[in-house]
Amino acid sequence: MIERYTLPEMGRVWSDQHKYELWASVETLVLEAHAAAGRVPAEVVEPVRNAPPPTPERVAEIEETTQHDVIAFLTAWADNTTPRSAAAYVHHGMTSSDLLDTALAVQLTEATDILLAKADRLVAVLRDHALAHRDTIKVGRTHGVHAEPDVWGHRVADLAFAMARSRDRLRAARSRVGVVAISGAVGTYSLIDPSVEVAVASALGLRPADASTQVVIRDSISEWVAALAVIATVCEAIALEVRHGQRTEVRELSEAFGSGQKGSSAMPHKKNPIRSERIAGLARVVRAAVVPVMEGIPLWHERDISHSSTERVFLPDASITADYLLHLTTGLVADLVVDTARMRANLESTGGLVYTSSVLLELVEGGLSREDAYALVQSAAMETWNAGTPFRETLRKRAAEAGVELDEARLDEICRPERYVADLGPLFDRVAALT
């Protein structure tokens, strides 16, 4: 991922230098397990443990010749080992995937922990924003058209729960990608004892793979990437709400606009939802990782490396981008400007059409058939749409024409927006308990 969208902590997880540090750590743990079992000389452990990991530049230089990154790493690391002869026992009984998949599991869990911390923060910000606006009356929209009265906190609560569920999916995926596989060339432990795998997994705080055939099958990694894609898409759902709310014709929501910020190179009046649009664009990047990574599940027999090049691109990019999206979305919600007066004005802008559902039921309960009540209310509503006459006036007119008596005091009661949201208390109790 380009530097523009890479935050330092996540960027380090996927850096070449950190990767080689992890490779050195895994190889050292394997060597220690061999030495403890008496399979290799105990005196080689300390020199290997003390050898600094090679630099990415040195590994790349050797790889120009070897065309094999693990061999290049092992050669470069051996050059850093004193005495160099101790390095002969490094990678003992292992194959490349033992090292690669185990170190990748550590990277995936490290990346996940960073993401989970940010997801926790976003859930908390959404929760607090929803509670702060539990009484902020607005119009609910279906198909983009005014429907019935709602409160802004209700809409945000839905997004808060969605993010909490998405975070929990990622937490579950973490346990499945955190696996160690050190089982040899085709996964049969022919040259390495299964106890080594157990010892390394314990040292890393991970678990041994249920099975490996040199590589760990990629279903769990696919699940992990899919969890990131859902998180990114929930971030986009939040951003889309802001993008709609910031339209001039709506003007209920807006992103924070800092001193000195510019909205357009040509039009000085512009205040554009650039953060929300960036979120929408980058969510596509994360979703784009799902299919390529999933296609790494079917490999030829015990192993091929068609998954390798894909994962070198998409696993870092997906997690770096999801990390940035969580950061960006948290700031968007925390600093969101809510125009409560404009929300109320928009609610009232259709002259009372948002109350037709309650009026319909009132007429049915007063004795009209549903068909007759619907026809009466719809005819009044269409006149309001076309002429702009307030709905109560057109309703009176149509009711008089149909010989239907209206209870004006009752209509006053049911045509209050607060009546529509009176039963949302338990929902907000659940929101308050969200962690």
GROMACS .gro file of C-alpha atoms in nm:
model
  435
    1MET     CA    1   0.000   0.000   0.000
    2ILE     CA    2   0.122   0.350  -0.079
    3GLU     CA    3   0.258   0.558   0.207
    4ARG     CA    4  -0.036   0.802   0.189
    5TYR     CA    5  -0.269   0.542   0.340
    6THR     CA    6  -0.024   0.354   0.562
    7LEU     CA    7  -0.021   0.424   0.935
    8PRO     CA    8   0.317   0.358   1.103
    9GLU     CA    9   0.222   0.076   1.341
   10MET     CA   10   0.053  -0.135   1.074
   11GLY     CA   11   0.317  -0.046   0.818
   12ARG     CA   12   0.585  -0.190   1.043
   13VAL     CA   13   0.400  -0.524   1.074
   14TRP     CA   14   0.427  -0.573   0.700
   15SER     CA   15   0.774  -0.427   0.649
   16ASP     CA   16   1.048  -0.648   0.509
   17GLN     CA   17   1.264  -0.578   0.811
   18HIS     CA   18   0.998  -0.703   1.051
   19LYS     CA   19   0.934  -1.005   0.831
   20TYR     CA   20   1.300  -1.105   0.854
   21GLU     CA   21   1.296  -1.047   1.228
   22LEU     CA   22   1.006  -1.291   1.250
   23TRP     CA   23   1.179  -1.540   1.024
   24ALA     CA   24   1.485  -1.529   1.248
   25SER     CA   25   1.266  -1.572   1.556
   26VAL     CA   26   1.084  -1.875   1.412
   27GLU     CA   27   1.408  -2.040   1.299
   28THR     CA   28   1.561  -1.979   1.640
   29LEU     CA   29   1.264  -2.136   1.819
   30VAL     CA   30   1.289  -2.443   1.595
   31LEU     CA   31   1.662  -2.471   1.665
   32GLU     CA   32   1.603  -2.441   2.039
   33ALA     CA   33   1.345  -2.720   2.025
   34HIS     CA   34   1.587  -2.943   1.833
   35ALA     CA   35   1.865  -2.871   2.083
   36ALA     CA   36   1.639  -2.939   2.381
   37ALA     CA   37   1.556  -3.279   2.231
   38GLY     CA   38   1.925  -3.352   2.167
   39ARG     CA   39   1.889  -3.359   1.790
   40VAL     CA   40   2.141  -3.080   1.725
   41PRO     CA   41   2.441  -2.960   1.928
   42ALA     CA   42   2.332  -2.734   2.212
   43GLU     CA   43   2.626  -2.499   2.155
   44VAL     CA   44   2.493  -2.377   1.818
   45VAL     CA   45   2.185  -2.214   1.971
   46GLU     CA   46   2.351  -1.912   2.131
   47PRO     CA   47   2.544  -1.798   1.820
   48VAL     CA   48   2.229  -1.823   1.610
   49ARG     CA   49   2.020  -1.646   1.872
   50ASN     CA   50   2.272  -1.361   1.884
   51ALA     CA   51   2.300  -1.320   1.506
   52PRO     CA   52   2.112  -1.007   1.394
   53PRO     CA   53   1.854  -1.058   1.119
   54PRO     CA   54   1.984  -0.956   0.777
   55THR     CA   55   1.878  -0.632   0.615
   56PRO     CA   56   1.622  -0.637   0.335
   57GLU     CA   57   1.887  -0.493   0.106
   58ARG     CA   58   2.127  -0.782   0.172
   59VAL     CA   59   1.857  -1.045   0.121
   60ALA     CA   60   1.750  -0.881  -0.204
   61GLU     CA   61   2.109  -0.876  -0.324
   62ILE     CA   62   2.151  -1.251  -0.268
   63GLU     CA   63   1.807  -1.328  -0.410
   64GLU     CA   64   1.917  -1.179  -0.741
   65THR     CA   65   2.129  -1.493  -0.773
   66THR     CA   66   1.930  -1.757  -0.583
   67GLN     CA   67   1.584  -1.655  -0.708
   68HIS     CA   68   1.462  -1.795  -0.377
   69ASP     CA   69   1.383  -1.560  -0.093
   70VAL     CA   70   1.413  -1.809   0.193
   71ILE     CA   71   1.753  -1.936   0.076
   72ALA     CA   72   1.865  -1.577   0.032
   73PHE     CA   73   1.753  -1.499   0.387
   74LEU     CA   74   1.926  -1.805   0.531
   75THR     CA   75   2.249  -1.721   0.350
   76ALA     CA   76   2.244  -1.358   0.461
   77TRP     CA   77   2.165  -1.456   0.819
   78ALA     CA   78   2.441  -1.716   0.821
   79ASP     CA   79   2.681  -1.440   0.718
   80ASN     CA   80   2.580  -1.258   1.038
   81THR     CA   81   2.639  -1.565   1.256
   82THR     CA   82   2.960  -1.614   1.453
   83PRO     CA   83   3.088  -1.877   1.411
   84ARG     CA   84   2.923  -1.923   1.075
   85SER     CA   85   2.935  -2.301   1.118
   86ALA     CA   86   2.656  -2.277   1.379
   87ALA     CA   87   2.420  -2.174   1.101
   88ALA     CA   88   2.447  -2.520   0.946
   89TYR     CA   89   2.176  -2.639   1.184
   90VAL     CA   90   1.933  -2.358   1.102
   91HIS     CA   91   1.625  -2.470   0.904
   92HIS     CA   92   1.701  -2.828   1.012
   93GLY     CA   93   1.433  -3.063   0.872
   94MET     CA   94   1.221  -2.768   0.761
   95THR     CA   95   1.082  -2.658   0.428
   96SER     CA   96   1.020  -2.303   0.317
   97SER     CA   97   0.648  -2.305   0.395
   98ASP     CA   98   0.717  -2.408   0.755
   99LEU     CA   99   0.893  -2.077   0.796
  100LEU     CA  100   0.668  -1.867   0.573
  101ASP     CA  101   0.331  -1.982   0.702
  102THR     CA  102   0.435  -1.970   1.067
  103ALA     CA  103   0.579  -1.619   1.038
  104LEU     CA  104   0.273  -1.512   0.838
  105ALA     CA  105   0.051  -1.635   1.120
  106VAL     CA  106   0.238  -1.405   1.358
  107GLN     CA  107   0.199  -1.111   1.118
  108LEU     CA  108  -0.172  -1.180   1.076
  109THR     CA  109  -0.231  -1.191   1.451
  110GLU     CA  110  -0.022  -0.878   1.508
  111ALA     CA  111  -0.216  -0.696   1.238
  112THR     CA  112  -0.544  -0.822   1.382
  113ASP     CA  113  -0.465  -0.691   1.728
  114ILE     CA  114  -0.404  -0.343   1.584
  115LEU     CA  115  -0.730  -0.361   1.390
  116LEU     CA  116  -0.930  -0.485   1.688
  117ALA     CA  117  -0.810  -0.196   1.905
  118LYS     CA  118  -0.919   0.052   1.638
  119ALA     CA  119  -1.250  -0.128   1.587
  120ASP     CA  120  -1.316  -0.107   1.962
  121ARG     CA  121  -1.260   0.266   1.943
  122LEU     CA  122  -1.496   0.307   1.649
  123VAL     CA  123  -1.769   0.105   1.820
  124ALA     CA  124  -1.735   0.328   2.128
  125VAL     CA  125  -1.751   0.648   1.921
  126LEU     CA  126  -2.060   0.525   1.735
  127ARG     CA  127  -2.223   0.417   2.062
  128ASP     CA  128  -2.165   0.753   2.227
  129HIS     CA  129  -2.284   0.944   1.919
  130ALA     CA  130  -2.602   0.735   1.902
  131LEU     CA  131  -2.679   0.799   2.268
  132ALA     CA  132  -2.611   1.170   2.229
  133HIS     CA  133  -2.873   1.184   1.952
  134ARG     CA  134  -3.137   0.949   2.088
  135ASP     CA  135  -3.384   1.242   2.090
  136THR     CA  136  -3.271   1.416   1.769
  137ILE     CA  137  -3.581   1.398   1.552
  138LYS     CA  138  -3.524   1.350   1.180
  139VAL     CA  139  -3.709   1.203   0.887
  140GLY     CA  140  -3.653   0.838   0.810
  141ARG     CA  141  -3.598   0.765   0.443
  142THR     CA  142  -3.673   0.457   0.236
  143HIS     CA  143  -3.566   0.450  -0.129
  144GLY     CA  144  -3.424   0.797  -0.061
  145VAL     CA  145  -3.779   0.931  -0.008
  146HIS     CA  146  -3.923   1.064   0.318
  147ALA     CA  147  -4.097   0.783   0.504
  148GLU     CA  148  -4.175   0.828   0.876
  149PRO     CA  149  -4.021   1.024   1.164
  150ASP     CA  150  -3.714   0.871   1.327
  151VAL     CA  151  -3.424   0.985   1.543
  152TRP     CA  152  -3.066   1.021   1.422
  153GLY     CA  153  -2.941   0.810   1.710
  154HIS     CA  154  -3.143   0.514   1.579
  155ARG     CA  155  -2.965   0.519   1.245
  156VAL     CA  156  -2.627   0.545   1.417
  157ALA     CA  157  -2.717   0.264   1.657
  158ASP     CA  158  -2.772   0.030   1.362
  159LEU     CA  159  -2.425   0.115   1.233
  160ALA     CA  160  -2.271   0.074   1.580
  161PHE     CA  161  -2.407  -0.278   1.615
  162ALA     CA  162  -2.293  -0.362   1.263
  163MET     CA  163  -1.940  -0.252   1.344
  164ALA     CA  164  -1.944  -0.444   1.672
  165ARG     CA  165  -2.048  -0.762   1.491
  166SER     CA  166  -1.784  -0.702   1.226
  167ARG     CA  167  -1.518  -0.661   1.492
  168ASP     CA  168  -1.630  -0.984   1.657
  169ARG     CA  169  -1.605  -1.169   1.325
  170LEU     CA  170  -1.246  -1.050   1.295
  171ARG     CA  171  -1.173  -1.161   1.651
  172ALA     CA  172  -1.301  -1.508   1.565
  173ALA     CA  173  -1.095  -1.512   1.245
  174ARG     CA  174  -0.782  -1.426   1.447
  175SER     CA  175  -0.798  -1.756   1.631
  176ARG     CA  176  -0.818  -1.945   1.304
  177VAL     CA  177  -0.527  -1.776   1.127
  178GLY     CA  178  -0.300  -1.801   1.432
  179VAL     CA  179  -0.165  -2.145   1.344
  180VAL     CA  180   0.184  -2.289   1.328
  181ALA     CA  181   0.278  -2.550   1.068
  182ILE     CA  182   0.627  -2.699   1.093
  183SER     CA  183   0.584  -3.039   0.937
  184GLY     CA  184   0.835  -3.074   0.654
  185ALA     CA  185   0.829  -3.108   0.279
  186VAL     CA  186   0.482  -3.255   0.233
  187GLY     CA  187   0.361  -3.217   0.589
  188THR     CA  188   0.441  -3.570   0.708
  189TYR     CA  189   0.701  -3.475   0.975
  190SER     CA  190   0.943  -3.705   0.794
  191LEU     CA  191   1.252  -3.502   0.892
  192ILE     CA  192   1.121  -3.303   1.187
  193ASP     CA  193   0.953  -3.428   1.502
  194PRO     CA  194   0.594  -3.309   1.567
  195SER     CA  195   0.706  -3.193   1.911
  196VAL     CA  196   0.897  -2.909   1.743
  197GLU     CA  197   0.575  -2.772   1.597
  198VAL     CA  198   0.408  -2.789   1.939
  199ALA     CA  199   0.699  -2.616   2.110
  200VAL     CA  200   0.716  -2.333   1.856
  201ALA     CA  201   0.339  -2.280   1.867
  202SER     CA  202   0.348  -2.257   2.246
  203ALA     CA  203   0.635  -2.007   2.239
  204LEU     CA  204   0.451  -1.787   1.989
  205GLY     CA  205   0.117  -1.804   2.171
  206LEU     CA  206  -0.041  -1.975   1.871
  207ARG     CA  207  -0.162  -2.331   1.807
  208PRO     CA  208  -0.043  -2.611   1.582
  209ALA     CA  209  -0.231  -2.648   1.256
  210ASP     CA  210  -0.489  -2.925   1.248
  211ALA     CA  211  -0.319  -3.049   0.931
  212SER     CA  212  -0.078  -2.919   0.670
  213THR     CA  213   0.046  -3.067   0.345
  214GLN     CA  214   0.348  -2.838   0.346
  215VAL     CA  215   0.122  -2.532   0.330
  216VAL     CA  216  -0.171  -2.443   0.555
  217ILE     CA  217  -0.487  -2.449   0.345
  218ARG     CA  218  -0.610  -2.095   0.289
  219ASP     CA  219  -0.972  -2.117   0.406
  220SER     CA  220  -0.894  -1.941   0.736
  221ILE     CA  221  -0.689  -1.668   0.570
  222SER     CA  222  -0.977  -1.619   0.327
  223GLU     CA  223  -1.214  -1.584   0.621
  224TRP     CA  224  -0.981  -1.326   0.775
  225VAL     CA  225  -0.972  -1.117   0.458
  226ALA     CA  226  -1.350  -1.146   0.424
  227ALA     CA  227  -1.384  -1.014   0.780
  228LEU     CA  228  -1.172  -0.713   0.682
  229ALA     CA  229  -1.391  -0.659   0.377
  230VAL     CA  230  -1.705  -0.651   0.593
  231ILE     CA  231  -1.542  -0.402   0.830
  232ALA     CA  232  -1.444  -0.183   0.536
  233THR     CA  233  -1.794  -0.199   0.394
  234VAL     CA  234  -1.956  -0.101   0.724
  235CYS     CA  235  -1.717   0.195   0.729
  236GLU     CA  236  -1.846   0.276   0.382
  237ALA     CA  237  -2.208   0.254   0.504
  238ILE     CA  238  -2.124   0.515   0.769
  239ALA     CA  239  -1.954   0.733   0.509
  240LEU     CA  240  -2.246   0.700   0.267
  241GLU     CA  241  -2.483   0.831   0.533
  242VAL     CA  242  -2.261   1.136   0.574
  243ARG     CA  243  -2.226   1.186   0.199
  244HIS     CA  244  -2.602   1.194   0.160
  245GLY     CA  245  -2.647   1.415   0.464
  246GLN     CA  246  -2.395   1.670   0.336
  247ARG     CA  247  -2.571   1.725   0.002
  248THR     CA  248  -2.686   2.084  -0.030
  249GLU     CA  249  -3.049   1.979  -0.069
  250VAL     CA  250  -3.030   1.780   0.257
  251ARG     CA  251  -2.766   1.959   0.466
  252GLU     CA  252  -2.830   1.763   0.785
  253LEU     CA  253  -2.475   1.635   0.837
  254SER     CA  254  -2.130   1.757   0.747
  255GLU     CA  255  -1.773   1.659   0.798
  256ALA     CA  256  -1.562   1.883   1.017
  257PHE     CA  257  -1.406   2.161   0.807
  258GLY     CA  258  -1.083   2.293   0.951
  259SER     CA  259  -0.941   2.642   0.946
  260GLY     CA  260  -0.747   2.685   0.625
  261GLN     CA  261  -0.907   2.381   0.462
  262LYS     CA  262  -1.004   2.417   0.097
  263GLY     CA  263  -1.294   2.238  -0.069
  264SER     CA  264  -1.230   2.314  -0.434
  265SER     CA  265  -0.952   2.460  -0.644
  266ALA     CA  266  -1.210   2.650  -0.850
  267MET     CA  267  -1.509   2.718  -0.621
  268PRO     CA  268  -1.424   2.878  -0.286
  269HIS     CA  269  -1.767   2.808  -0.140
  270LYS     CA  270  -1.729   2.429  -0.153
  271LYS     CA  271  -1.721   2.207   0.157
  272ASN     CA  272  -1.703   1.856   0.017
  273PRO     CA  273  -1.734   1.523   0.205
  274ILE     CA  274  -1.383   1.421   0.105
  275ARG     CA  275  -1.319   1.189   0.401
  276SER     CA  276  -1.639   1.001   0.336
  277GLU     CA  277  -1.558   0.971  -0.033
  278ARG     CA  278  -1.209   0.846   0.050
  279ILE     CA  279  -1.361   0.583   0.277
  280ALA     CA  280  -1.595   0.474  -0.003
  281GLY     CA  281  -1.307   0.444  -0.248
  282LEU     CA  282  -1.072   0.256  -0.016
  283ALA     CA  283  -1.341   0.011   0.091
  284ARG     CA  284  -1.332  -0.113  -0.269
  285VAL     CA  285  -0.962  -0.191  -0.228
  286VAL     CA  286  -1.028  -0.417   0.071
  287ARG     CA  287  -1.322  -0.593  -0.096
  288ALA     CA  288  -1.104  -0.651  -0.401
  289ALA     CA  289  -0.878  -0.875  -0.192
  290VAL     CA  290  -1.143  -1.134  -0.112
  291VAL     CA  291  -1.158  -1.330  -0.436
  292PRO     CA  292  -0.783  -1.339  -0.515
  293VAL     CA  293  -0.700  -1.462  -0.165
  294MET     CA  294  -0.985  -1.714  -0.171
  295GLU     CA  295  -0.849  -1.853  -0.497
  296GLY     CA  296  -0.542  -1.959  -0.297
  297ILE     CA  297  -0.747  -2.235  -0.133
  298PRO     CA  298  -0.728  -2.480  -0.426
  299LEU     CA  299  -0.360  -2.560  -0.487
  300TRP     CA  300  -0.202  -2.845  -0.681
  301HIS     CA  301  -0.170  -3.150  -0.459
  302GLU     CA  302   0.043  -3.093  -0.148
  303ARG     CA  303   0.160  -2.750  -0.254
  304ASP     CA  304   0.220  -2.497  -0.525
  305ILE     CA  305   0.300  -2.128  -0.488
  306SER     CA  306   0.025  -1.969  -0.695
  307HIS     CA  307  -0.112  -1.824  -0.370
  308SER     CA  308   0.219  -1.667  -0.270
  309SER     CA  309   0.239  -1.371  -0.506
  310THR     CA  310  -0.128  -1.289  -0.447
  311GLU     CA  311  -0.086  -1.284  -0.070
  312ARG     CA  312   0.229  -1.071  -0.084
  313VAL     CA  313   0.012  -0.798  -0.238
  314PHE     CA  314  -0.332  -0.843  -0.087
  315LEU     CA  315  -0.270  -0.941   0.276
  316PRO     CA  316  -0.061  -0.631   0.357
  317ASP     CA  317  -0.277  -0.404   0.142
  318ALA     CA  318  -0.606  -0.527   0.287
  319SER     CA  319  -0.495  -0.491   0.649
  320ILE     CA  320  -0.314  -0.160   0.597
  321THR     CA  321  -0.619  -0.019   0.420
  322ALA     CA  322  -0.864  -0.153   0.679
  323ASP     CA  323  -0.647   0.001   0.950
  324TYR     CA  324  -0.657   0.338   0.777
  325LEU     CA  325  -1.033   0.309   0.717
  326LEU     CA  326  -1.102   0.245   1.085
  327HIS     CA  327  -0.885   0.543   1.179
  328LEU     CA  328  -1.053   0.767   0.922
  329THR     CA  329  -1.408   0.658   1.008
  330THR     CA  330  -1.353   0.707   1.380
  331GLY     CA  331  -1.241   1.064   1.317
  332LEU     CA  332  -1.534   1.121   1.083
  333VAL     CA  333  -1.790   1.020   1.347
  334ALA     CA  334  -1.613   1.185   1.639
  335ASP     CA  335  -1.605   1.522   1.462
  336LEU     CA  336  -1.935   1.493   1.273
  337VAL     CA  337  -2.144   1.810   1.261
  338VAL     CA  338  -2.516   1.738   1.307
  339ASP     CA  339  -2.762   2.015   1.214
  340THR     CA  340  -3.059   1.927   1.433
  341ALA     CA  341  -3.264   2.227   1.321
  342ARG     CA  342  -3.219   2.131   0.958
  343MET     CA  343  -3.325   1.774   1.039
  344ARG     CA  344  -3.648   1.907   1.189
  345ALA     CA  345  -3.706   2.140   0.896
  346ASN     CA  346  -3.659   1.858   0.647
  347LEU     CA  347  -3.901   1.643   0.845
  348GLU     CA  348  -4.166   1.912   0.811
  349SER     CA  349  -4.088   2.004   0.450
  350THR     CA  350  -4.350   1.776   0.295
  351GLY     CA  351  -4.638   1.937   0.482
  352GLY     CA  352  -4.717   1.640   0.703
  353LEU     CA  353  -4.694   1.353   0.454
  354VAL     CA  354  -4.476   1.160   0.698
  355TYR     CA  355  -4.787   1.097   0.910
  356THR     CA  356  -4.992   0.912   0.648
  357SER     CA  357  -4.927   0.568   0.799
  358SER     CA  358  -5.074   0.669   1.135
  359VAL     CA  359  -5.370   0.842   0.969
  360LEU     CA  360  -5.438   0.528   0.764
  361LEU     CA  361  -5.454   0.311   1.076
  362GLU     CA  362  -5.666   0.567   1.260
  363LEU     CA  363  -5.928   0.561   0.983
  364VAL     CA  364  -5.926   0.179   0.979
  365GLU     CA  365  -5.974   0.169   1.355
  366GLY     CA  366  -6.259   0.421   1.309
  367GLY     CA  367  -6.450   0.176   1.094
  368LEU     CA  368  -6.333   0.221   0.732
  369SER     CA  369  -6.212  -0.074   0.532
  370ARG     CA  370  -5.838  -0.071   0.469
  371GLU     CA  371  -5.899  -0.029   0.096
  372ASP     CA  372  -6.123   0.276   0.144
  373ALA     CA  373  -5.894   0.428   0.408
  374TYR     CA  374  -5.588   0.380   0.187
  375ALA     CA  375  -5.762   0.537  -0.114
  376LEU     CA  376  -5.872   0.839   0.090
  377VAL     CA  377  -5.531   0.900   0.248
  378GLN     CA  378  -5.343   0.842  -0.079
  379SER     CA  379  -5.564   1.083  -0.273
  380ALA     CA  380  -5.504   1.351  -0.010
  381ALA     CA  381  -5.130   1.276  -0.011
  382MET     CA  382  -5.104   1.300  -0.389
  383GLU     CA  383  -5.274   1.639  -0.382
  384THR     CA  384  -5.022   1.755  -0.124
  385TRP     CA  385  -4.736   1.626  -0.339
  386ASN     CA  386  -4.870   1.802  -0.648
  387ALA     CA  387  -5.000   2.129  -0.503
  388GLY     CA  388  -4.792   2.175  -0.189
  389THR     CA  389  -5.106   2.215   0.021
  390PRO     CA  390  -5.051   2.087   0.379
  391PHE     CA  391  -5.161   1.728   0.423
  392ARG     CA  392  -5.411   1.803   0.701
  393GLU     CA  393  -5.595   2.039   0.465
  394THR     CA  394  -5.612   1.797   0.176
  395LEU     CA  395  -5.714   1.522   0.419
  396ARG     CA  396  -6.005   1.728   0.549
  397LYS     CA  397  -6.115   1.801   0.194
  398ARG     CA  398  -6.103   1.439   0.079
  399ALA     CA  399  -6.268   1.315   0.398
  400ALA     CA  400  -6.554   1.562   0.355
  401GLU     CA  401  -6.602   1.449  -0.004
  402ALA     CA  402  -6.618   1.088   0.113
  403GLY     CA  403  -6.846   1.166   0.406
  404VAL     CA  404  -6.588   1.059   0.661
  405GLU     CA  405  -6.574   1.243   0.991
  406LEU     CA  406  -6.228   1.324   1.127
  407ASP     CA  407  -6.135   1.351   1.494
  408GLU     CA  408  -5.910   1.659   1.480
  409ALA     CA  409  -5.792   1.624   1.839
  410ARG     CA  410  -5.692   1.267   1.771
  411LEU     CA  411  -5.513   1.369   1.452
  412ASP     CA  412  -5.321   1.631   1.651
  413GLU     CA  413  -5.199   1.352   1.876
  414ILE     CA  414  -5.099   1.106   1.609
  415CYS     CA  415  -4.931   1.367   1.389
  416ARG     CA  416  -4.649   1.423   1.635
  417PRO     CA  417  -4.305   1.290   1.538
  418GLU     CA  418  -4.219   1.198   1.898
  419ARG     CA  419  -4.503   0.945   1.892
  420TYR     CA  420  -4.322   0.744   1.626
  421VAL     CA  421  -4.007   0.694   1.833
  422ALA     CA  422  -4.158   0.646   2.176
  423ASP     CA  423  -4.075   0.275   2.185
  424LEU     CA  424  -3.704   0.303   2.108
  425GLY     CA  425  -3.602   0.310   2.475
  426PRO     CA  426  -3.500  -0.060   2.494
  427LEU     CA  427  -3.294  -0.018   2.178
  428PHE     CA  428  -3.091   0.260   2.337
  429ASP     CA  429  -3.051   0.052   2.652
  430ARG     CA  430  -2.883  -0.209   2.432
  431VAL     CA  431  -2.672   0.061   2.272
  432ALA     CA  432  -2.557   0.185   2.613
  433ALA     CA  433  -2.442  -0.168   2.699
  434LEU     CA  434  -2.240  -0.201   2.378
  435THR     CA  435  -1.866  -0.246   2.429
   0.00000   0.00000   0.00000
